[in-house]
């Protein structure tokens, strides 16, 4: 009852200049437990900005709540995590703090910072956490990146540490860009549940674009959804000689990573991506 009285509907931490750090933390914890996550995130944001005693645990809570509630995240609070991680190096909390920062970076659309932090703190975060967070960053990048930046990601080693859902997302966009060979490479592995179902659709669509109508039929065997029937119908028309499949230009060069050849193409996207990849190789 005493703690509950501290968080009455009209009470706000910012109005209590004499509130101790420990009491403020207790208030935010209770606000969160009561389901008042917006208020808790706001209170923690104030602490991060004004109290030099902000702890790693409290910052993790703030970043987590801010992401969950779609609150505006203070970039300085994310940067504070760098300082706290340095001060707490070799501590178990470093991984949790880095993970919270990665999620915050993704939320504020700073995907480059998210990928860098994942690389720097992979050991502290752990394999399972790295896969989950990298997958989230890749899905976000697939949605938000311009074509050139996306293709750099799609041909990078980053995709070696993502889950099937992220692989599917990348493959789907590659198909829209006319790159079925690379899409097929990415989704060649195993998946389960809804990710497997989506993967079967993507594989059949890629096979259709590549020109392998028989592979389309095999991939969709047993599926009778509207989406499956549409793709299957296209493949059957091809097999019956009533339609043709358009193979993508420069497919072999993309598949083999022949960046030197692609850098000389007339297509601006091919040139930009290839020159970027060649620059990385020459660093």
mmCIF file of C-alpha atoms in Angstrom, residues 62-275:
data_model
loop_
_atom_site.group_PDB
_atom_site.id
_atom_site.type_symbol
_atom_site.label_atom_id
_atom_site.label_comp_id
_atom_site.label_asym_id
_atom_site.label_seq_id
_atom_site.Cartn_x
_atom_site.Cartn_y
_atom_site.Cartn_z
ATOM 1 C CA UNK A 62 14.065 1.821 -19.949
ATOM 2 C CA UNK A 63 15.199 0.728 -23.418
ATOM 3 C CA UNK A 64 13.051 -2.403 -23.261
ATOM 4 C CA UNK A 65 9.937 -0.505 -22.195
ATOM 5 C CA UNK A 66 10.546 2.246 -24.736
ATOM 6 C CA UNK A 67 10.765 -0.287 -27.569
ATOM 7 C CA UNK A 68 7.699 -2.179 -26.368
ATOM 8 C CA UNK A 69 5.601 0.986 -26.068
ATOM 9 C CA UNK A 70 6.890 2.628 -29.278
ATOM 10 C CA UNK A 71 8.046 5.584 -27.198
ATOM 11 C CA UNK A 72 10.530 8.123 -28.490
ATOM 12 C CA UNK A 73 13.934 6.821 -27.436
ATOM 13 C CA UNK A 74 16.555 9.340 -26.376
ATOM 14 C CA UNK A 75 19.712 8.704 -28.462
ATOM 15 C CA UNK A 76 21.806 9.811 -25.476
ATOM 16 C CA UNK A 77 20.261 7.035 -23.412
ATOM 17 C CA UNK A 78 21.317 4.475 -26.021
ATOM 18 C CA UNK A 79 24.813 5.999 -26.014
ATOM 19 C CA UNK A 80 24.877 5.788 -22.219
ATOM 20 C CA UNK A 81 24.761 2.030 -22.682
ATOM 21 C CA UNK A 82 28.206 2.163 -24.298
ATOM 22 C CA UNK A 83 29.636 3.765 -21.178
ATOM 23 C CA UNK A 84 27.911 1.343 -18.829
ATOM 24 C CA UNK A 85 29.052 -1.652 -20.865
ATOM 25 C CA UNK A 86 32.633 -0.427 -20.663
ATOM 26 C CA UNK A 87 32.349 0.083 -16.914
ATOM 27 C CA UNK A 88 30.799 -3.364 -16.492
ATOM 28 C CA UNK A 89 33.056 -5.295 -18.869
ATOM 29 C CA UNK A 90 33.431 -8.980 -17.989
ATOM 30 C CA UNK A 91 30.114 -8.740 -16.113
ATOM 31 C CA UNK A 92 27.157 -10.925 -17.065
ATOM 32 C CA UNK A 93 24.972 -7.851 -17.556
ATOM 33 C CA UNK A 94 26.978 -6.675 -20.580
ATOM 34 C CA UNK A 95 25.194 -9.058 -22.929
ATOM 35 C CA UNK A 96 21.732 -8.034 -21.739
ATOM 36 C CA UNK A 97 22.619 -4.353 -22.006
ATOM 37 C CA UNK A 98 24.035 -4.774 -25.509
ATOM 38 C CA UNK A 99 20.903 -6.664 -26.560
ATOM 39 C CA UNK A 100 18.678 -3.873 -25.241
ATOM 40 C CA UNK A 101 20.753 -1.324 -27.139
ATOM 41 C CA UNK A 102 20.496 -3.341 -30.359
ATOM 42 C CA UNK A 103 16.702 -3.410 -30.082
ATOM 43 C CA UNK A 104 16.693 0.328 -29.442
ATOM 44 C CA UNK A 105 18.939 0.968 -32.458
ATOM 45 C CA UNK A 106 16.529 -1.027 -34.623
ATOM 46 C CA UNK A 107 13.566 0.909 -33.228
ATOM 47 C CA UNK A 108 15.139 4.283 -34.092
ATOM 48 C CA UNK A 109 16.160 3.024 -37.549
ATOM 49 C CA UNK A 110 19.896 3.077 -36.836
ATOM 50 C CA UNK A 111 20.486 -0.337 -38.358
ATOM 51 C CA UNK A 112 24.171 0.216 -39.043
ATOM 52 C CA UNK A 113 24.775 0.764 -35.329
ATOM 53 C CA UNK A 114 22.719 -2.342 -34.542
ATOM 54 C CA UNK A 115 24.805 -4.541 -36.839
ATOM 55 C CA UNK A 116 28.089 -3.103 -35.490
ATOM 56 C CA UNK A 117 27.085 -3.666 -31.878
ATOM 57 C CA UNK A 118 26.024 -7.220 -32.647
ATOM 58 C CA UNK A 119 29.457 -7.864 -34.105
ATOM 59 C CA UNK A 120 31.304 -6.221 -31.216
ATOM 60 C CA UNK A 121 29.352 -7.931 -28.431
ATOM 61 C CA UNK A 122 28.515 -11.281 -30.039
ATOM 62 C CA UNK A 123 30.370 -13.167 -27.339
ATOM 63 C CA UNK A 124 28.542 -11.441 -24.499
ATOM 64 C CA UNK A 125 25.133 -11.711 -26.138
ATOM 65 C CA UNK A 126 25.484 -15.404 -26.969
ATOM 66 C CA UNK A 127 24.672 -17.444 -30.073
ATOM 67 C CA UNK A 128 20.915 -17.638 -29.514
ATOM 68 C CA UNK A 129 20.617 -13.940 -28.786
ATOM 69 C CA UNK A 130 22.775 -12.999 -31.759
ATOM 70 C CA UNK A 131 20.570 -15.045 -34.106
ATOM 71 C CA UNK A 132 17.381 -13.474 -32.764
ATOM 72 C CA UNK A 133 18.693 -9.911 -32.835
ATOM 73 C CA UNK A 134 20.456 -10.214 -36.180
ATOM 74 C CA UNK A 135 17.285 -11.670 -37.649
ATOM 75 C CA UNK A 136 15.292 -8.712 -36.355
ATOM 76 C CA UNK A 137 17.809 -6.262 -37.783
ATOM 77 C CA UNK A 138 17.836 -8.040 -41.149
ATOM 78 C CA UNK A 139 14.038 -8.062 -41.375
ATOM 79 C CA UNK A 140 13.995 -4.346 -40.568
ATOM 80 C CA UNK A 141 16.721 -3.668 -43.153
ATOM 81 C CA UNK A 142 14.845 -5.678 -45.775
ATOM 82 C CA UNK A 143 11.875 -3.387 -45.277
ATOM 83 C CA UNK A 144 13.732 -0.079 -44.934
ATOM 84 C CA UNK A 145 16.922 -0.249 -46.993
ATOM 85 C CA UNK A 146 17.180 1.169 -50.475
ATOM 86 C CA UNK A 147 17.937 -1.386 -53.203
ATOM 87 C CA UNK A 148 21.713 -0.925 -53.234
ATOM 88 C CA UNK A 149 22.142 -1.212 -49.468
ATOM 89 C CA UNK A 150 19.736 -4.143 -49.359
ATOM 90 C CA UNK A 151 21.640 -6.071 -52.025
ATOM 91 C CA UNK A 152 24.909 -5.533 -50.179
ATOM 92 C CA UNK A 153 23.254 -7.148 -47.171
ATOM 93 C CA UNK A 154 21.688 -9.917 -49.245
ATOM 94 C CA UNK A 155 25.102 -10.964 -50.603
ATOM 95 C CA UNK A 156 26.921 -10.633 -47.256
ATOM 96 C CA UNK A 157 27.879 -13.148 -44.584
ATOM 97 C CA UNK A 158 25.427 -11.527 -42.153
ATOM 98 C CA UNK A 159 22.750 -13.906 -43.407
ATOM 99 C CA UNK A 160 24.705 -16.857 -42.044
ATOM 100 C CA UNK A 161 23.414 -16.037 -38.546
ATOM 101 C CA UNK A 162 19.697 -15.437 -39.090
ATOM 102 C CA UNK A 163 16.555 -17.513 -38.620
ATOM 103 C CA UNK A 164 14.281 -18.867 -41.394
ATOM 104 C CA UNK A 165 11.838 -15.965 -41.067
ATOM 105 C CA UNK A 166 14.597 -13.473 -41.866
ATOM 106 C CA UNK A 167 15.868 -15.619 -44.735
ATOM 107 C CA UNK A 168 12.360 -15.732 -46.160
ATOM 108 C CA UNK A 169 12.017 -11.957 -45.947
ATOM 109 C CA UNK A 170 15.292 -11.414 -47.796
ATOM 110 C CA UNK A 171 14.401 -14.001 -50.437
ATOM 111 C CA UNK A 172 11.003 -12.405 -51.031
ATOM 112 C CA UNK A 173 12.550 -9.023 -51.751
ATOM 113 C CA UNK A 174 15.216 -10.578 -53.954
ATOM 114 C CA UNK A 175 12.434 -12.074 -56.055
ATOM 115 C CA UNK A 176 10.893 -8.633 -56.528
ATOM 116 C CA UNK A 177 14.293 -7.433 -57.756
ATOM 117 C CA UNK A 178 14.595 -10.277 -60.268
ATOM 118 C CA UNK A 179 17.252 -12.319 -58.467
ATOM 119 C CA UNK A 180 15.730 -15.808 -58.032
ATOM 120 C CA UNK A 181 19.074 -17.650 -57.974
ATOM 121 C CA UNK A 182 20.288 -15.785 -54.890
ATOM 122 C CA UNK A 183 16.849 -16.103 -53.311
ATOM 123 C CA UNK A 184 16.971 -19.868 -53.828
ATOM 124 C CA UNK A 185 20.411 -20.084 -52.236
ATOM 125 C CA UNK A 186 19.235 -18.265 -49.129
ATOM 126 C CA UNK A 187 16.151 -20.438 -48.596
ATOM 127 C CA UNK A 188 17.810 -23.759 -49.388
ATOM 128 C CA UNK A 189 17.943 -24.756 -45.713
ATOM 129 C CA UNK A 190 15.342 -26.242 -43.386
ATOM 130 C CA UNK A 191 12.417 -24.501 -41.701
ATOM 131 C CA UNK A 192 9.324 -25.500 -39.731
ATOM 132 C CA UNK A 193 5.750 -24.337 -39.318
ATOM 133 C CA UNK A 194 4.659 -21.135 -41.022
ATOM 134 C CA UNK A 195 8.244 -20.381 -42.045
ATOM 135 C CA UNK A 196 8.368 -23.683 -43.957
ATOM 136 C CA UNK A 197 5.049 -22.970 -45.665
ATOM 137 C CA UNK A 198 6.242 -19.532 -46.782
ATOM 138 C CA UNK A 199 9.530 -21.064 -47.893
ATOM 139 C CA UNK A 200 7.731 -23.519 -50.179
ATOM 140 C CA UNK A 201 5.918 -20.650 -51.880
ATOM 141 C CA UNK A 202 9.145 -18.695 -52.262
ATOM 142 C CA UNK A 203 11.068 -21.682 -53.604
ATOM 143 C CA UNK A 204 8.368 -22.406 -56.159
ATOM 144 C CA UNK A 205 8.277 -18.757 -57.235
ATOM 145 C CA UNK A 206 12.058 -18.734 -57.596
ATOM 146 C CA UNK A 207 11.996 -21.972 -59.582
ATOM 147 C CA UNK A 208 9.365 -20.466 -61.873
ATOM 148 C CA UNK A 209 11.546 -17.423 -62.522
ATOM 149 C CA UNK A 210 14.621 -19.554 -63.126
ATOM 150 C CA UNK A 211 12.725 -21.680 -65.640
ATOM 151 C CA UNK A 212 12.352 -24.970 -63.760
ATOM 152 C CA UNK A 213 8.617 -25.607 -64.042
ATOM 153 C CA UNK A 214 8.909 -29.215 -62.885
ATOM 154 C CA UNK A 215 10.568 -28.069 -59.642
ATOM 155 C CA UNK A 216 7.593 -25.781 -59.082
ATOM 156 C CA UNK A 217 5.175 -28.719 -59.300
ATOM 157 C CA UNK A 218 7.307 -30.795 -56.918
ATOM 158 C CA UNK A 219 7.647 -27.973 -54.389
ATOM 159 C CA UNK A 220 3.894 -27.337 -54.244
ATOM 160 C CA UNK A 221 2.906 -31.005 -54.020
ATOM 161 C CA UNK A 222 0.066 -31.373 -51.520
ATOM 162 C CA UNK A 223 -0.702 -27.647 -51.280
ATOM 163 C CA UNK A 224 -4.121 -26.479 -52.443
ATOM 164 C CA UNK A 225 -4.196 -22.860 -51.292
ATOM 165 C CA UNK A 226 -5.090 -20.075 -53.690
ATOM 166 C CA UNK A 227 -1.478 -18.911 -53.733
ATOM 167 C CA UNK A 228 -0.205 -22.409 -54.509
ATOM 168 C CA UNK A 229 -2.770 -22.891 -57.279
ATOM 169 C CA UNK A 230 -1.785 -19.614 -58.899
ATOM 170 C CA UNK A 231 1.920 -20.500 -59.004
ATOM 171 C CA UNK A 232 1.180 -24.078 -60.041
ATOM 172 C CA UNK A 233 -1.049 -22.849 -62.841
ATOM 173 C CA UNK A 234 1.777 -20.776 -64.284
ATOM 174 C CA UNK A 235 4.123 -23.753 -64.180
ATOM 175 C CA UNK A 236 1.564 -26.041 -65.834
ATOM 176 C CA UNK A 237 1.059 -23.558 -68.666
ATOM 177 C CA UNK A 238 4.806 -23.508 -69.209
ATOM 178 C CA UNK A 239 4.967 -27.289 -69.284
ATOM 179 C CA UNK A 240 2.083 -27.320 -71.772
ATOM 180 C CA UNK A 241 3.935 -24.903 -74.003
ATOM 181 C CA UNK A 242 1.333 -22.188 -73.511
ATOM 182 C CA UNK A 243 3.575 -19.760 -71.700
ATOM 183 C CA UNK A 244 7.224 -18.887 -71.253
ATOM 184 C CA UNK A 245 9.299 -18.093 -68.225
ATOM 185 C CA UNK A 246 11.425 -14.992 -68.402
ATOM 186 C CA UNK A 247 14.934 -15.719 -67.188
ATOM 187 C CA UNK A 248 16.650 -12.813 -65.463
ATOM 188 C CA UNK A 249 19.465 -10.967 -67.146
ATOM 189 C CA UNK A 250 22.949 -11.432 -65.724
ATOM 190 C CA UNK A 251 21.691 -14.302 -63.529
ATOM 191 C CA UNK A 252 24.900 -16.284 -63.700
ATOM 192 C CA UNK A 253 26.994 -13.231 -62.855
ATOM 193 C CA UNK A 254 24.908 -12.458 -59.760
ATOM 194 C CA UNK A 255 24.999 -16.086 -58.650
ATOM 195 C CA UNK A 256 28.773 -16.383 -59.001
ATOM 196 C CA UNK A 257 29.512 -12.931 -57.628
ATOM 197 C CA UNK A 258 31.115 -11.735 -60.840
ATOM 198 C CA UNK A 259 31.186 -8.124 -59.632
ATOM 199 C CA UNK A 260 33.776 -6.957 -62.176
ATOM 200 C CA UNK A 261 31.495 -7.851 -65.077
ATOM 201 C CA UNK A 262 28.379 -6.478 -63.408
ATOM 202 C CA UNK A 263 30.158 -3.207 -62.628
ATOM 203 C CA UNK A 264 30.326 -2.564 -66.370
ATOM 204 C CA UNK A 265 26.609 -3.142 -67.012
ATOM 205 C CA UNK A 266 24.269 -0.374 -68.173
ATOM 206 C CA UNK A 267 21.922 -1.034 -65.273
ATOM 207 C CA UNK A 268 22.640 1.505 -62.506
ATOM 208 C CA UNK A 269 21.679 -0.866 -59.702
ATOM 209 C CA UNK A 270 24.055 -3.549 -60.962
ATOM 210 C CA UNK A 271 26.879 -1.015 -61.176
ATOM 211 C CA UNK A 272 26.276 0.470 -57.715
ATOM 212 C CA UNK A 273 26.084 -2.857 -55.900
ATOM 213 C CA UNK A 274 29.031 -4.346 -57.797
ATOM 214 C CA UNK A 275 31.273 -1.346 -57.172
#
